[in-house]
Amino acid sequence: MYIALIVLAVAIILGLSFYAGKLLSQVNEQQQKKDKLRQDRVTNIMQSVHVIALAIEQQQCDLSEGVIRLTNLLDALPLSPQPKFAELYPAIYGLHHKISHFKTHEARASLTKKERRQQDKERLSIEAEFETPIIDEVIKLRAYHPTI
Protein backbone atom coordinates (compact mmCIF):
# COMPACT_ATOMS: atom_id res chain seq x y z
CA MET A 1 0.00 0.00 0.00
CA TYR A 2 2.75 2.47 0.95
CA ILE A 3 4.63 1.62 -2.21
CA ALA A 4 1.57 2.42 -4.32
CA LEU A 5 1.17 5.79 -2.58
CA ILE A 6 4.85 6.56 -3.06
CA VAL A 7 4.64 5.65 -6.76
CA LEU A 8 1.53 7.81 -7.10
CA ALA A 9 3.24 10.73 -5.31
CA VAL A 10 6.32 10.43 -7.55
CA ALA A 11 4.08 10.30 -10.65
CA ILE A 12 2.25 13.44 -9.51
CA ILE A 13 5.55 15.23 -8.80
CA LEU A 14 6.96 14.20 -12.19
CA GLY A 15 3.77 15.33 -13.94
CA LEU A 16 3.81 18.70 -12.17
CA SER A 17 7.53 19.11 -12.90
CA PHE A 18 6.94 18.42 -16.59
CA TYR A 19 4.05 20.91 -16.66
CA ALA A 20 6.14 23.57 -14.88
CA GLY A 21 8.98 23.02 -17.36
CA LYS A 22 6.58 23.37 -20.27
CA LEU A 23 5.19 26.63 -18.84
CA LEU A 24 8.70 27.96 -18.26
CA SER A 25 9.61 27.12 -21.85
CA GLN A 26 6.55 29.03 -23.11
CA VAL A 27 7.45 32.05 -20.98
CA ASN A 28 11.00 32.03 -22.37
CA GLU A 29 9.65 31.77 -25.92
CA GLN A 30 7.32 34.71 -25.35
CA GLN A 31 10.18 36.77 -23.89
CA GLN A 32 12.34 36.02 -26.93
CA LYS A 33 9.52 37.12 -29.25
CA LYS A 34 9.03 40.29 -27.20
CA ASP A 35 12.77 41.04 -27.31
CA LYS A 36 12.83 40.47 -31.09
CA LEU A 37 9.87 42.83 -31.61
CA ARG A 38 11.57 45.45 -29.45
CA GLN A 39 14.83 45.06 -31.37
CA ASP A 40 12.98 45.35 -34.68
CA ARG A 41 11.23 48.52 -33.45
CA VAL A 42 14.54 50.08 -32.39
CA THR A 43 16.09 49.15 -35.74
CA ASN A 44 13.19 50.68 -37.69
CA ILE A 45 13.19 53.87 -35.64
CA MET A 46 16.96 54.25 -35.95
CA GLN A 47 16.80 53.74 -39.72
CA SER A 48 14.30 56.59 -39.89
CA VAL A 49 16.44 58.74 -37.58
CA HIS A 50 19.51 58.19 -39.77
CA VAL A 51 17.62 59.00 -42.99
CA ILE A 52 16.17 62.21 -41.52
CA ALA A 53 19.53 63.21 -40.04
CA LEU A 54 21.17 62.72 -43.44
CA ALA A 55 18.42 64.75 -45.13
CA ILE A 56 18.98 67.59 -42.64
CA GLU A 57 22.75 67.40 -43.08
CA GLN A 58 22.40 67.58 -46.87
CA GLN A 59 19.80 70.36 -46.53
CA GLN A 60 17.17 68.27 -48.31
CA CYS A 61 14.77 68.71 -45.43
CA ASP A 62 13.38 71.79 -43.72
CA LEU A 63 15.28 72.18 -40.45
CA SER A 64 12.17 72.59 -38.31
CA GLU A 65 10.35 69.65 -39.85
CA GLY A 66 13.41 67.43 -39.50
CA VAL A 67 13.92 68.41 -35.87
CA ILE A 68 10.28 67.73 -35.00
CA ARG A 69 10.50 64.30 -36.61
CA LEU A 70 13.83 63.48 -34.95
CA THR A 71 12.73 64.43 -31.44
CA ASN A 72 9.51 62.43 -31.78
CA LEU A 73 11.40 59.36 -33.03
CA LEU A 74 14.15 59.59 -30.41
CA ASP A 75 11.59 59.99 -27.64
CA ALA A 76 9.74 56.91 -28.95
CA LEU A 77 12.79 54.64 -28.77
CA PRO A 78 12.03 51.78 -26.37
CA LEU A 79 15.40 51.81 -24.60
CA SER A 80 16.10 51.02 -20.99
CA PRO A 81 17.49 53.10 -19.49
CA GLN A 82 16.22 55.86 -21.75
CA PRO A 83 19.14 58.09 -22.83
CA LYS A 84 18.80 61.80 -22.09
CA PHE A 85 18.63 62.83 -25.73
CA ALA A 86 17.93 66.46 -24.84
CA GLU A 87 21.34 66.55 -23.15
CA LEU A 88 23.07 64.63 -25.94
CA TYR A 89 21.57 66.81 -28.70
CA PRO A 90 20.80 70.20 -27.09
CA ALA A 91 20.50 72.16 -30.35
CA ILE A 92 18.00 69.71 -31.86
CA TYR A 93 15.87 69.76 -28.74
CA GLY A 94 16.41 73.49 -28.29
CA LEU A 95 15.02 74.27 -31.74
CA HIS A 96 12.14 71.88 -31.13
CA HIS A 97 11.32 73.67 -27.88
CA LYS A 98 11.42 77.11 -29.52
CA ILE A 99 9.13 76.14 -32.42
CA SER A 100 6.78 73.75 -30.63
CA HIS A 101 4.20 76.49 -30.08
CA PHE A 102 3.89 77.27 -33.81
CA LYS A 103 0.65 76.34 -35.50
CA THR A 104 0.69 73.39 -37.90
CA HIS A 105 -1.67 71.61 -40.25
CA GLU A 106 -5.27 72.84 -40.00
CA ALA A 107 -4.44 75.40 -37.32
CA ARG A 108 -1.81 76.94 -39.60
CA ALA A 109 -4.25 76.96 -42.52
CA SER A 110 -6.67 78.95 -40.40
CA LEU A 111 -4.08 81.73 -39.90
CA THR A 112 -4.23 84.81 -42.07
CA LYS A 113 -1.50 85.27 -44.68
CA LYS A 114 0.05 87.98 -42.55
CA GLU A 115 0.09 85.70 -39.47
CA ARG A 116 1.61 82.85 -41.51
CA ARG A 117 4.31 85.15 -42.90
CA GLN A 118 5.07 86.39 -39.39
CA GLN A 119 5.29 82.83 -38.09
CA ASP A 120 7.52 81.81 -41.03
CA LYS A 121 9.77 84.83 -40.45
CA GLU A 122 10.12 83.97 -36.77
CA ARG A 123 10.75 80.28 -37.56
CA LEU A 124 13.44 81.11 -40.14
CA SER A 125 15.15 83.43 -37.67
CA ILE A 126 15.17 80.70 -35.02
CA GLU A 127 16.39 78.12 -37.56
CA ALA A 128 19.28 80.39 -38.57
CA GLU A 129 20.34 80.59 -34.93
CA PHE A 130 20.39 76.79 -34.57
CA GLU A 131 21.49 75.67 -38.05
CA THR A 132 25.23 75.15 -37.52
CA PRO A 133 25.00 73.32 -34.18
CA ILE A 134 22.15 71.16 -35.51
CA ILE A 135 24.23 70.14 -38.53
CA ASP A 136 27.02 69.12 -36.13
CA GLU A 137 24.55 67.16 -34.01
CA VAL A 138 22.91 65.30 -36.90
CA ILE A 139 26.37 64.15 -37.98
CA LYS A 140 26.86 62.75 -34.46
CA LEU A 141 23.33 61.33 -34.50
CA ARG A 142 23.98 59.45 -37.74
CA ALA A 143 26.77 57.61 -35.92
CA TYR A 144 24.56 56.77 -32.92
CA HIS A 145 23.60 53.10 -32.61
CA PRO A 146 21.86 52.26 -29.34
CA THR A 147 22.67 49.12 -27.43
CA ILE A 148 19.71 47.13 -26.26
mmCIF file with all atom_site columns, C-alpha atoms in Angstrom:
data_model
loop_
_atom_site.group_PDB
_atom_site.id
_atom_site.type_symbol
_atom_site.label_atom_id
_atom_site.label_alt_id
_atom_site.label_comp_id
_atom_site.label_asym_id
_atom_site.label_entity_id
_atom_site.label_seq_id
_atom_site.pdbx_PDB_ins_code
_atom_site.Cartn_x
_atom_site.Cartn_y
_atom_site.Cartn_z
_atom_site.occupancy
_atom_site.B_iso_or_equiv
_atom_site.pdbx_formal_charge
_atom_site.auth_seq_id
_atom_site.auth_comp_id
_atom_site.auth_asym_id
_atom_site.auth_atom_id
_atom_site.pdbx_PDB_model_num
ATOM 1   C CA . MET A 1 1   ? 0.000  0.000  0.000   1.00 0.00 ? 1   MET A CA 1
ATOM 2   C CA . TYR A 1 2   ? 2.750  2.473  0.953   1.00 0.00 ? 2   TYR A CA 1
ATOM 3   C CA . ILE A 1 3   ? 4.626  1.620  -2.209  1.00 0.00 ? 3   ILE A CA 1
ATOM 4   C CA . ALA A 1 4   ? 1.571  2.415  -4.315  1.00 0.00 ? 4   ALA A CA 1
ATOM 5   C CA . LEU A 1 5   ? 1.172  5.788  -2.578  1.00 0.00 ? 5   LEU A CA 1
ATOM 6   C CA . ILE A 1 6   ? 4.854  6.557  -3.061  1.00 0.00 ? 6   ILE A CA 1
ATOM 7   C CA . VAL A 1 7   ? 4.640  5.647  -6.759  1.00 0.00 ? 7   VAL A CA 1
ATOM 8   C CA . LEU A 1 8   ? 1.528  7.809  -7.100  1.00 0.00 ? 8   LEU A CA 1
ATOM 9   C CA . ALA A 1 9   ? 3.239  10.727 -5.315  1.00 0.00 ? 9   ALA A CA 1
ATOM 10  C CA . VAL A 1 10  ? 6.324  10.431 -7.552  1.00 0.00 ? 10  VAL A CA 1
ATOM 11  C CA . ALA A 1 11  ? 4.081  10.297 -10.649 1.00 0.00 ? 11  ALA A CA 1
ATOM 12  C CA . ILE A 1 12  ? 2.250  13.443 -9.511  1.00 0.00 ? 12  ILE A CA 1
ATOM 13  C CA . ILE A 1 13  ? 5.551  15.227 -8.801  1.00 0.00 ? 13  ILE A CA 1
ATOM 14  C CA . LEU A 1 14  ? 6.961  14.204 -12.185 1.00 0.00 ? 14  LEU A CA 1
ATOM 15  C CA . GLY A 1 15  ? 3.772  15.329 -13.939 1.00 0.00 ? 15  GLY A CA 1
ATOM 16  C CA . LEU A 1 16  ? 3.808  18.701 -12.168 1.00 0.00 ? 16  LEU A CA 1
ATOM 17  C CA . SER A 1 17  ? 7.530  19.106 -12.902 1.00 0.00 ? 17  SER A CA 1
ATOM 18  C CA . PHE A 1 18  ? 6.939  18.416 -16.593 1.00 0.00 ? 18  PHE A CA 1
ATOM 19  C CA . TYR A 1 19  ? 4.054  20.909 -16.660 1.00 0.00 ? 19  TYR A CA 1
ATOM 20  C CA . ALA A 1 20  ? 6.141  23.566 -14.877 1.00 0.00 ? 20  ALA A CA 1
ATOM 21  C CA . GLY A 1 21  ? 8.978  23.019 -17.357 1.00 0.00 ? 21  GLY A CA 1
ATOM 22  C CA . LYS A 1 22  ? 6.576  23.368 -20.273 1.00 0.00 ? 22  LYS A CA 1
ATOM 23  C CA . LEU A 1 23  ? 5.188  26.635 -18.844 1.00 0.00 ? 23  LEU A CA 1
ATOM 24  C CA . LEU A 1 24  ? 8.701  27.964 -18.259 1.00 0.00 ? 24  LEU A CA 1
ATOM 25  C CA . SER A 1 25  ? 9.606  27.116 -21.845 1.00 0.00 ? 25  SER A CA 1
ATOM 26  C CA . GLN A 1 26  ? 6.548  29.025 -23.107 1.00 0.00 ? 26  GLN A CA 1
ATOM 27  C CA . VAL A 1 27  ? 7.452  32.053 -20.979 1.00 0.00 ? 27  VAL A CA 1
ATOM 28  C CA . ASN A 1 28  ? 11.005 32.027 -22.373 1.00 0.00 ? 28  ASN A CA 1
ATOM 29  C CA . GLU A 1 29  ? 9.653  31.766 -25.923 1.00 0.00 ? 29  GLU A CA 1
ATOM 30  C CA . GLN A 1 30  ? 7.320  34.711 -25.349 1.00 0.00 ? 30  GLN A CA 1
ATOM 31  C CA . GLN A 1 31  ? 10.178 36.766 -23.888 1.00 0.00 ? 31  GLN A CA 1
ATOM 32  C CA . GLN A 1 32  ? 12.337 36.019 -26.927 1.00 0.00 ? 32  GLN A CA 1
ATOM 33  C CA . LYS A 1 33  ? 9.523  37.123 -29.253 1.00 0.00 ? 33  LYS A CA 1
ATOM 34  C CA . LYS A 1 34  ? 9.028  40.290 -27.197 1.00 0.00 ? 34  LYS A CA 1
ATOM 35  C CA . ASP A 1 35  ? 12.775 41.040 -27.314 1.00 0.00 ? 35  ASP A CA 1
ATOM 36  C CA . LYS A 1 36  ? 12.833 40.465 -31.092 1.00 0.00 ? 36  LYS A CA 1
ATOM 37  C CA . LEU A 1 37  ? 9.871  42.826 -31.607 1.00 0.00 ? 37  LEU A CA 1
ATOM 38  C CA . ARG A 1 38  ? 11.570 45.453 -29.449 1.00 0.00 ? 38  ARG A CA 1
ATOM 39  C CA . GLN A 1 39  ? 14.832 45.059 -31.371 1.00 0.00 ? 39  GLN A CA 1
ATOM 40  C CA . ASP A 1 40  ? 12.978 45.352 -34.679 1.00 0.00 ? 40  ASP A CA 1
ATOM 41  C CA . ARG A 1 41  ? 11.233 48.517 -33.451 1.00 0.00 ? 41  ARG A CA 1
ATOM 42  C CA . VAL A 1 42  ? 14.538 50.083 -32.387 1.00 0.00 ? 42  VAL A CA 1
ATOM 43  C CA . THR A 1 43  ? 16.086 49.149 -35.741 1.00 0.00 ? 43  THR A CA 1
ATOM 44  C CA . ASN A 1 44  ? 13.193 50.676 -37.693 1.00 0.00 ? 44  ASN A CA 1
ATOM 45  C CA . ILE A 1 45  ? 13.195 53.871 -35.640 1.00 0.00 ? 45  ILE A CA 1
ATOM 46  C CA . MET A 1 46  ? 16.959 54.246 -35.951 1.00 0.00 ? 46  MET A CA 1
ATOM 47  C CA . GLN A 1 47  ? 16.802 53.740 -39.720 1.00 0.00 ? 47  GLN A CA 1
ATOM 48  C CA . SER A 1 48  ? 14.298 56.588 -39.894 1.00 0.00 ? 48  SER A CA 1
ATOM 49  C CA . VAL A 1 49  ? 16.440 58.735 -37.583 1.00 0.00 ? 49  VAL A CA 1
ATOM 50  C CA . HIS A 1 50  ? 19.505 58.185 -39.766 1.00 0.00 ? 50  HIS A CA 1
ATOM 51  C CA . VAL A 1 51  ? 17.622 58.996 -42.986 1.00 0.00 ? 51  VAL A CA 1
ATOM 52  C CA . ILE A 1 52  ? 16.168 62.208 -41.523 1.00 0.00 ? 52  ILE A CA 1
ATOM 53  C CA . ALA A 1 53  ? 19.531 63.213 -40.043 1.00 0.00 ? 53  ALA A CA 1
ATOM 54  C CA . LEU A 1 54  ? 21.167 62.716 -43.436 1.00 0.00 ? 54  LEU A CA 1
ATOM 55  C CA . ALA A 1 55  ? 18.423 64.755 -45.126 1.00 0.00 ? 55  ALA A CA 1
ATOM 56  C CA . ILE A 1 56  ? 18.981 67.587 -42.641 1.00 0.00 ? 56  ILE A CA 1
ATOM 57  C CA . GLU A 1 57  ? 22.752 67.396 -43.083 1.00 0.00 ? 57  GLU A CA 1
ATOM 58  C CA . GLN A 1 58  ? 22.404 67.578 -46.871 1.00 0.00 ? 58  GLN A CA 1
ATOM 59  C CA . GLN A 1 59  ? 19.801 70.356 -46.529 1.00 0.00 ? 59  GLN A CA 1
ATOM 60  C CA . GLN A 1 60  ? 17.169 68.266 -48.313 1.00 0.00 ? 60  GLN A CA 1
ATOM 61  C CA . CYS A 1 61  ? 14.766 68.712 -45.434 1.00 0.00 ? 61  CYS A CA 1
ATOM 62  C CA . ASP A 1 62  ? 13.380 71.793 -43.724 1.00 0.00 ? 62  ASP A CA 1
ATOM 63  C CA . LEU A 1 63  ? 15.283 72.176 -40.450 1.00 0.00 ? 63  LEU A CA 1
ATOM 64  C CA . SER A 1 64  ? 12.171 72.595 -38.306 1.00 0.00 ? 64  SER A CA 1
ATOM 65  C CA . GLU A 1 65  ? 10.352 69.652 -39.845 1.00 0.00 ? 65  GLU A CA 1
ATOM 66  C CA . GLY A 1 66  ? 13.405 67.430 -39.502 1.00 0.00 ? 66  GLY A CA 1
ATOM 67  C CA . VAL A 1 67  ? 13.921 68.413 -35.872 1.00 0.00 ? 67  VAL A CA 1
ATOM 68  C CA . ILE A 1 68  ? 10.283 67.733 -34.998 1.00 0.00 ? 68  ILE A CA 1
ATOM 69  C CA . ARG A 1 69  ? 10.502 64.300 -36.611 1.00 0.00 ? 69  ARG A CA 1
ATOM 70  C CA . LEU A 1 70  ? 13.829 63.480 -34.950 1.00 0.00 ? 70  LEU A CA 1
ATOM 71  C CA . THR A 1 71  ? 12.727 64.429 -31.443 1.00 0.00 ? 71  THR A CA 1
ATOM 72  C CA . ASN A 1 72  ? 9.513  62.428 -31.781 1.00 0.00 ? 72  ASN A CA 1
ATOM 73  C CA . LEU A 1 73  ? 11.405 59.365 -33.028 1.00 0.00 ? 73  LEU A CA 1
ATOM 74  C CA . LEU A 1 74  ? 14.150 59.589 -30.406 1.00 0.00 ? 74  LEU A CA 1
ATOM 75  C CA . ASP A 1 75  ? 11.588 59.987 -27.637 1.00 0.00 ? 75  ASP A CA 1
ATOM 76  C CA . ALA A 1 76  ? 9.740  56.906 -28.953 1.00 0.00 ? 76  ALA A CA 1
ATOM 77  C CA . LEU A 1 77  ? 12.793 54.637 -28.765 1.00 0.00 ? 77  LEU A CA 1
ATOM 78  C CA . PRO A 1 78  ? 12.028 51.776 -26.370 1.00 0.00 ? 78  PRO A CA 1
ATOM 79  C CA . LEU A 1 79  ? 15.401 51.811 -24.595 1.00 0.00 ? 79  LEU A CA 1
ATOM 80  C CA . SER A 1 80  ? 16.100 51.018 -20.994 1.00 0.00 ? 80  SER A CA 1
ATOM 81  C CA . PRO A 1 81  ? 17.487 53.097 -19.495 1.00 0.00 ? 81  PRO A CA 1
ATOM 82  C CA . GLN A 1 82  ? 16.220 55.861 -21.752 1.00 0.00 ? 82  GLN A CA 1
ATOM 83  C CA . PRO A 1 83  ? 19.136 58.093 -22.828 1.00 0.00 ? 83  PRO A CA 1
ATOM 84  C CA . LYS A 1 84  ? 18.804 61.800 -22.093 1.00 0.00 ? 84  LYS A CA 1
ATOM 85  C CA . PHE A 1 85  ? 18.626 62.830 -25.733 1.00 0.00 ? 85  PHE A CA 1
ATOM 86  C CA . ALA A 1 86  ? 17.925 66.461 -24.836 1.00 0.00 ? 86  ALA A CA 1
ATOM 87  C CA . GLU A 1 87  ? 21.340 66.551 -23.153 1.00 0.00 ? 87  GLU A CA 1
ATOM 88  C CA . LEU A 1 88  ? 23.070 64.632 -25.945 1.00 0.00 ? 88  LEU A CA 1
ATOM 89  C CA . TYR A 1 89  ? 21.565 66.813 -28.698 1.00 0.00 ? 89  TYR A CA 1
ATOM 90  C CA . PRO A 1 90  ? 20.799 70.199 -27.088 1.00 0.00 ? 90  PRO A CA 1
ATOM 91  C CA . ALA A 1 91  ? 20.504 72.157 -30.354 1.00 0.00 ? 91  ALA A CA 1
ATOM 92  C CA . ILE A 1 92  ? 18.002 69.708 -31.865 1.00 0.00 ? 92  ILE A CA 1
ATOM 93  C CA . TYR A 1 93  ? 15.868 69.758 -28.738 1.00 0.00 ? 93  TYR A CA 1
ATOM 94  C CA . GLY A 1 94  ? 16.408 73.490 -28.289 1.00 0.00 ? 94  GLY A CA 1
ATOM 95  C CA . LEU A 1 95  ? 15.020 74.266 -31.736 1.00 0.00 ? 95  LEU A CA 1
ATOM 96  C CA . HIS A 1 96  ? 12.136 71.882 -31.130 1.00 0.00 ? 96  HIS A CA 1
ATOM 97  C CA . HIS A 1 97  ? 11.323 73.672 -27.881 1.00 0.00 ? 97  HIS A CA 1
ATOM 98  C CA . LYS A 1 98  ? 11.424 77.111 -29.522 1.00 0.00 ? 98  LYS A CA 1
ATOM 99  C CA . ILE A 1 99  ? 9.131  76.144 -32.418 1.00 0.00 ? 99  ILE A CA 1
ATOM 100 C CA . SER A 1 100 ? 6.778  73.755 -30.628 1.00 0.00 ? 100 SER A CA 1
ATOM 101 C CA . HIS A 1 101 ? 4.195  76.491 -30.079 1.00 0.00 ? 101 HIS A CA 1
ATOM 102 C CA . PHE A 1 102 ? 3.887  77.273 -33.808 1.00 0.00 ? 102 PHE A CA 1
ATOM 103 C CA . LYS A 1 103 ? 0.645  76.338 -35.500 1.00 0.00 ? 103 LYS A CA 1
ATOM 104 C CA . THR A 1 104 ? 0.689  73.392 -37.895 1.00 0.00 ? 104 THR A CA 1
ATOM 105 C CA . HIS A 1 105 ? -1.672 71.607 -40.253 1.00 0.00 ? 105 HIS A CA 1
ATOM 106 C CA . GLU A 1 106 ? -5.274 72.837 -39.999 1.00 0.00 ? 106 GLU A CA 1
ATOM 107 C CA . ALA A 1 107 ? -4.445 75.397 -37.323 1.00 0.00 ? 107 ALA A CA 1
ATOM 108 C CA . ARG A 1 108 ? -1.805 76.939 -39.603 1.00 0.00 ? 108 ARG A CA 1
ATOM 109 C CA . ALA A 1 109 ? -4.251 76.961 -42.520 1.00 0.00 ? 109 ALA A CA 1
ATOM 110 C CA . SER A 1 110 ? -6.669 78.949 -40.397 1.00 0.00 ? 110 SER A CA 1
ATOM 111 C CA . LEU A 1 111 ? -4.084 81.732 -39.902 1.00 0.00 ? 111 LEU A CA 1
ATOM 112 C CA . THR A 1 112 ? -4.231 84.815 -42.073 1.00 0.00 ? 112 THR A CA 1
ATOM 113 C CA . LYS A 1 113 ? -1.504 85.272 -44.683 1.00 0.00 ? 113 LYS A CA 1
ATOM 114 C CA . LYS A 1 114 ? 0.045  87.978 -42.553 1.00 0.00 ? 114 LYS A CA 1
ATOM 115 C CA . GLU A 1 115 ? 0.095  85.700 -39.473 1.00 0.00 ? 115 GLU A CA 1
ATOM 116 C CA . ARG A 1 116 ? 1.614  82.852 -41.512 1.00 0.00 ? 116 ARG A CA 1
ATOM 117 C CA . ARG A 1 117 ? 4.306  85.151 -42.901 1.00 0.00 ? 117 ARG A CA 1
ATOM 118 C CA . GLN A 1 118 ? 5.072  86.390 -39.389 1.00 0.00 ? 118 GLN A CA 1
ATOM 119 C CA . GLN A 1 119 ? 5.294  82.825 -38.092 1.00 0.00 ? 119 GLN A CA 1
ATOM 120 C CA . ASP A 1 120 ? 7.523  81.815 -41.029 1.00 0.00 ? 120 ASP A CA 1
ATOM 121 C CA . LYS A 1 121 ? 9.772  84.826 -40.453 1.00 0.00 ? 121 LYS A CA 1
ATOM 122 C CA . GLU A 1 122 ? 10.119 83.970 -36.774 1.00 0.00 ? 122 GLU A CA 1
ATOM 123 C CA . ARG A 1 123 ? 10.750 80.285 -37.559 1.00 0.00 ? 123 ARG A CA 1
ATOM 124 C CA . LEU A 1 124 ? 13.445 81.108 -40.144 1.00 0.00 ? 124 LEU A CA 1
ATOM 125 C CA . SER A 1 125 ? 15.149 83.428 -37.669 1.00 0.00 ? 125 SER A CA 1
ATOM 126 C CA . ILE A 1 126 ? 15.174 80.701 -35.025 1.00 0.00 ? 126 ILE A CA 1
ATOM 127 C CA . GLU A 1 127 ? 16.386 78.116 -37.560 1.00 0.00 ? 127 GLU A CA 1
ATOM 128 C CA . ALA A 1 128 ? 19.280 80.386 -38.568 1.00 0.00 ? 128 ALA A CA 1
ATOM 129 C CA . GLU A 1 129 ? 20.344 80.594 -34.929 1.00 0.00 ? 129 GLU A CA 1
ATOM 130 C CA . PHE A 1 130 ? 20.393 76.789 -34.569 1.00 0.00 ? 130 PHE A CA 1
ATOM 131 C CA . GLU A 1 131 ? 21.491 75.667 -38.052 1.00 0.00 ? 131 GLU A CA 1
ATOM 132 C CA . THR A 1 132 ? 25.231 75.153 -37.517 1.00 0.00 ? 132 THR A CA 1
ATOM 133 C CA . PRO A 1 133 ? 25.001 73.317 -34.175 1.00 0.00 ? 133 PRO A CA 1
ATOM 134 C CA . ILE A 1 134 ? 22.154 71.160 -35.505 1.00 0.00 ? 134 ILE A CA 1
ATOM 135 C CA . ILE A 1 135 ? 24.228 70.137 -38.532 1.00 0.00 ? 135 ILE A CA 1
ATOM 136 C CA . ASP A 1 136 ? 27.021 69.118 -36.134 1.00 0.00 ? 136 ASP A CA 1
ATOM 137 C CA . GLU A 1 137 ? 24.547 67.163 -34.008 1.00 0.00 ? 137 GLU A CA 1
ATOM 138 C CA . VAL A 1 138 ? 22.912 65.301 -36.904 1.00 0.00 ? 138 VAL A CA 1
ATOM 139 C CA . ILE A 1 139 ? 26.366 64.152 -37.985 1.00 0.00 ? 139 ILE A CA 1
ATOM 140 C CA . LYS A 1 140 ? 26.863 62.754 -34.456 1.00 0.00 ? 140 LYS A CA 1
ATOM 141 C CA . LEU A 1 141 ? 23.330 61.335 -34.501 1.00 0.00 ? 141 LEU A CA 1
ATOM 142 C CA . ARG A 1 142 ? 23.978 59.448 -37.736 1.00 0.00 ? 142 ARG A CA 1
ATOM 143 C CA . ALA A 1 143 ? 26.775 57.611 -35.924 1.00 0.00 ? 143 ALA A CA 1
ATOM 144 C CA . TYR A 1 144 ? 24.557 56.766 -32.923 1.00 0.00 ? 144 TYR A CA 1
ATOM 145 C CA . HIS A 1 145 ? 23.597 53.098 -32.614 1.00 0.00 ? 145 HIS A CA 1
ATOM 146 C CA . PRO A 1 146 ? 21.859 52.261 -29.336 1.00 0.00 ? 146 PRO A CA 1
ATOM 147 C CA . THR A 1 147 ? 22.673 49.116 -27.432 1.00 0.00 ? 147 THR A CA 1
ATOM 148 C CA . ILE A 1 148 ? 19.712 47.135 -26.257 1.00 0.00 ? 148 ILE A CA 1
#
